[in-house]
GROMACS .gro file of C-alpha atoms in nm:
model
  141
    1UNK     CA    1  15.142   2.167   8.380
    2UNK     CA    2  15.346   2.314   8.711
    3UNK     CA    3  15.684   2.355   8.524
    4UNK     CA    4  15.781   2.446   8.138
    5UNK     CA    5  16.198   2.400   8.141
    6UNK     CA    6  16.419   2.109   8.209
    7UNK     CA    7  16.777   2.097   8.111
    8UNK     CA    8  16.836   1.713   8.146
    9UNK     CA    9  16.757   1.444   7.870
   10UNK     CA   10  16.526   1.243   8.125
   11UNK     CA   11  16.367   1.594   8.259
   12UNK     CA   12  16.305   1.695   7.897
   13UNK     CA   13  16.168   1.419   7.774
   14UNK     CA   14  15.910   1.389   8.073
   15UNK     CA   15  15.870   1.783   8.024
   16UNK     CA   16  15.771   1.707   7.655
   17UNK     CA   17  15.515   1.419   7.685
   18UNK     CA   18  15.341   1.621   7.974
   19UNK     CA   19  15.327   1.915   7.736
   20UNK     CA   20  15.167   1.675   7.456
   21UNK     CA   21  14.952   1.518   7.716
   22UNK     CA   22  14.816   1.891   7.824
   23UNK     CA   23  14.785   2.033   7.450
   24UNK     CA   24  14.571   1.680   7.369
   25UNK     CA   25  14.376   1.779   7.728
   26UNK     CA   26  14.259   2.127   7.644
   27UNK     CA   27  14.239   2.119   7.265
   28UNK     CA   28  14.470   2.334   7.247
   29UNK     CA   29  14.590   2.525   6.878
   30UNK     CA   30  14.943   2.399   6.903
   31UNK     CA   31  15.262   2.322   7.160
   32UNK     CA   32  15.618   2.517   7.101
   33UNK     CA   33  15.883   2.439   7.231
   34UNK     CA   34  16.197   2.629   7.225
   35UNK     CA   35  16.597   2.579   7.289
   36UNK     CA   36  16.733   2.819   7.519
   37UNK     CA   37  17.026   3.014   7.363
   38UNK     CA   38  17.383   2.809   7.434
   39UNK     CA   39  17.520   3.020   7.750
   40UNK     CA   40  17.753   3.291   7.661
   41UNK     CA   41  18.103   3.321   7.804
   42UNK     CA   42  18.129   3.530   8.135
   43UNK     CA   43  18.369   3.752   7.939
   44UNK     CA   44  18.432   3.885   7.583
   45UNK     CA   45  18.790   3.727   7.494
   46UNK     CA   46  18.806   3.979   7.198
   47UNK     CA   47  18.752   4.267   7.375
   48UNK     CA   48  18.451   4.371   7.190
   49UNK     CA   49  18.164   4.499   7.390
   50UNK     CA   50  17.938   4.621   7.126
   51UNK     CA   51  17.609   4.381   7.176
   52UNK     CA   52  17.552   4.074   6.937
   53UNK     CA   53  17.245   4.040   6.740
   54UNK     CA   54  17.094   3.721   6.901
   55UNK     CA   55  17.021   3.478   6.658
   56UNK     CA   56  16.692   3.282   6.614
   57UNK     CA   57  16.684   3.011   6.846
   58UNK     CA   58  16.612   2.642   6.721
   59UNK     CA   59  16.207   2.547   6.773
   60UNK     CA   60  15.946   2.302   6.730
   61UNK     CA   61  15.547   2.306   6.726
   62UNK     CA   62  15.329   2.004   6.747
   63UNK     CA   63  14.940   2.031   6.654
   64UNK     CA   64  14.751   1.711   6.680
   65UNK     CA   65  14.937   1.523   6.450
   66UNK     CA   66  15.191   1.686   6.324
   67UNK     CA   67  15.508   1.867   6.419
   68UNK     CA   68  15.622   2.172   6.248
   69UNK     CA   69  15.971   2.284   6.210
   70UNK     CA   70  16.225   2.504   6.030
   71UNK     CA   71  16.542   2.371   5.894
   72UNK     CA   72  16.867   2.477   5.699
   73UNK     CA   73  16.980   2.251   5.396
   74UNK     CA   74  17.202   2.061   5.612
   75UNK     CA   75  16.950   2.076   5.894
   76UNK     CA   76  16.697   1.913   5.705
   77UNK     CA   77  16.952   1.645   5.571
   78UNK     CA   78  16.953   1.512   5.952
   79UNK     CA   79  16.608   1.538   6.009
   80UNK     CA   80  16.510   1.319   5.704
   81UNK     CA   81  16.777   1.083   5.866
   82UNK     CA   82  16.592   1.096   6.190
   83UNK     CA   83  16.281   1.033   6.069
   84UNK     CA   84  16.366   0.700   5.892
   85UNK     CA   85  16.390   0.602   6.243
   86UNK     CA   86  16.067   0.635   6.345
   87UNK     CA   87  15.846   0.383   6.110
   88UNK     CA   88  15.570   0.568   6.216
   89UNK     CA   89  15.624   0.929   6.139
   90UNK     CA   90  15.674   1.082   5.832
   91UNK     CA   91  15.747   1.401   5.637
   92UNK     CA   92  15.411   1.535   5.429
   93UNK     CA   93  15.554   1.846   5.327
   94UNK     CA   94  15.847   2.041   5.274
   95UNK     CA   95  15.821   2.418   5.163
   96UNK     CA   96  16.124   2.638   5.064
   97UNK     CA   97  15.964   3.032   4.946
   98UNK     CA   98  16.204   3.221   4.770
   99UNK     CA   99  16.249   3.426   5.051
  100UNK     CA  100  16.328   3.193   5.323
  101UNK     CA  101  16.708   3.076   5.383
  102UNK     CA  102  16.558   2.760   5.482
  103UNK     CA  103  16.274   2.495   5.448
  104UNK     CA  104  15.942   2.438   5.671
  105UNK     CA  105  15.876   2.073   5.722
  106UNK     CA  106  15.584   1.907   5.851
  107UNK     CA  107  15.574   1.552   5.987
  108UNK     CA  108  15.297   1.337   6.046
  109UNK     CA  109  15.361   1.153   6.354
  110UNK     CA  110  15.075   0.965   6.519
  111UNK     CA  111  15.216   0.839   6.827
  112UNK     CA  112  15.232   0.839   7.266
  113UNK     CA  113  15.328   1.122   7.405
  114UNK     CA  114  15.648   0.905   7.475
  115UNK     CA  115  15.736   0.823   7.163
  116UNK     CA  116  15.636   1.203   7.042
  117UNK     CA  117  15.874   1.364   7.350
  118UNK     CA  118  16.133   1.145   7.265
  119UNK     CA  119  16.144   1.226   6.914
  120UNK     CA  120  16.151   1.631   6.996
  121UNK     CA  121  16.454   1.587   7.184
  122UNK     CA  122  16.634   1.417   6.918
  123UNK     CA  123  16.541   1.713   6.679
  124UNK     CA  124  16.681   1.956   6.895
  125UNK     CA  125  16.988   1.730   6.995
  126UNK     CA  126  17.059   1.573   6.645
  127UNK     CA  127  16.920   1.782   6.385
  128UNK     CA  128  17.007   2.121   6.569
  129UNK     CA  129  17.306   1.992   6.724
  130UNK     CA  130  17.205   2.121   7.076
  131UNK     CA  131  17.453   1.930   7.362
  132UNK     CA  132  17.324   1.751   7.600
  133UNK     CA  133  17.238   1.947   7.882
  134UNK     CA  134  17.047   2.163   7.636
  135UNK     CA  135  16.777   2.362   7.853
  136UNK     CA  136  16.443   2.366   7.675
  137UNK     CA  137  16.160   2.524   7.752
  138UNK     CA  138  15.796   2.466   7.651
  139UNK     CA  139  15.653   2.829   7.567
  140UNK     CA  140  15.298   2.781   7.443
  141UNK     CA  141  15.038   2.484   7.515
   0.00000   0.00000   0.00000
């Protein structure tokens, strides 16, 4: 691989099933891909210049088979959704520890890399409500 961003659905997409092709290539652990942080305003309307604690940004790891994510209650709502739509996916397991705000899923998806890229841009545009021009970047193969 000779690039790990795009910001554009097409870009992503193509960015995505190269990444899937490369981590089937060299047997590699796992893929992650991340969602770059939504751009912050050029200026602080409240007048506040004390720094923000920077959130955790949405991600998403695929290991031969199987993508792994993390999820909110609502979050997961809209990936169970999403996953209805692809006959050939499916969730094997949720986990929610005690001490997690949230739930880890794992889905089975056997698949192209196509079909797999094109599903990983859905998560990050319709289950974490990233717009559009979301930039993503592809931080581990």
């Amino acid at each position: 691989m000779t690039r790990f961003d795009a910001d554009t659905p097409t870009d992503r997409r193509k960015l995505f099933a190269d990444a899937v092709t490369a981590h089937r290539t060299r047997g590699s652990a796992f893929l992650t891909i991340e969602a770059a942080p939504p751009e912050s305003p050029a200026f602080d309307p409240d007048g506040d210049d004390e720094e923000e604690e920077e959130e955790p940004q949405p991600w998403l790891q695929f290991a031969e088979k199987t993508f792994n994510l993390d999820v909110t209650d609502a979050e997961l709502d809209r990936v169970k959704s999403l996953v209805d739509e692809f006959p050939e996916f499916r969730i094997d397991e949720l986990e929610s520890p005690d001490t997690a705000e949230g739930t880890n899923v794992r889905i089975t998806a056997r698949s192209d890399a196509n079909r797999l890229a094109d599903f990983a841009d859905r998560v990050f545009r319709e289950v974490y409500e990233r717009e559009e021009e979301y930039r993503a970047w592809v931080v581990a193969v």
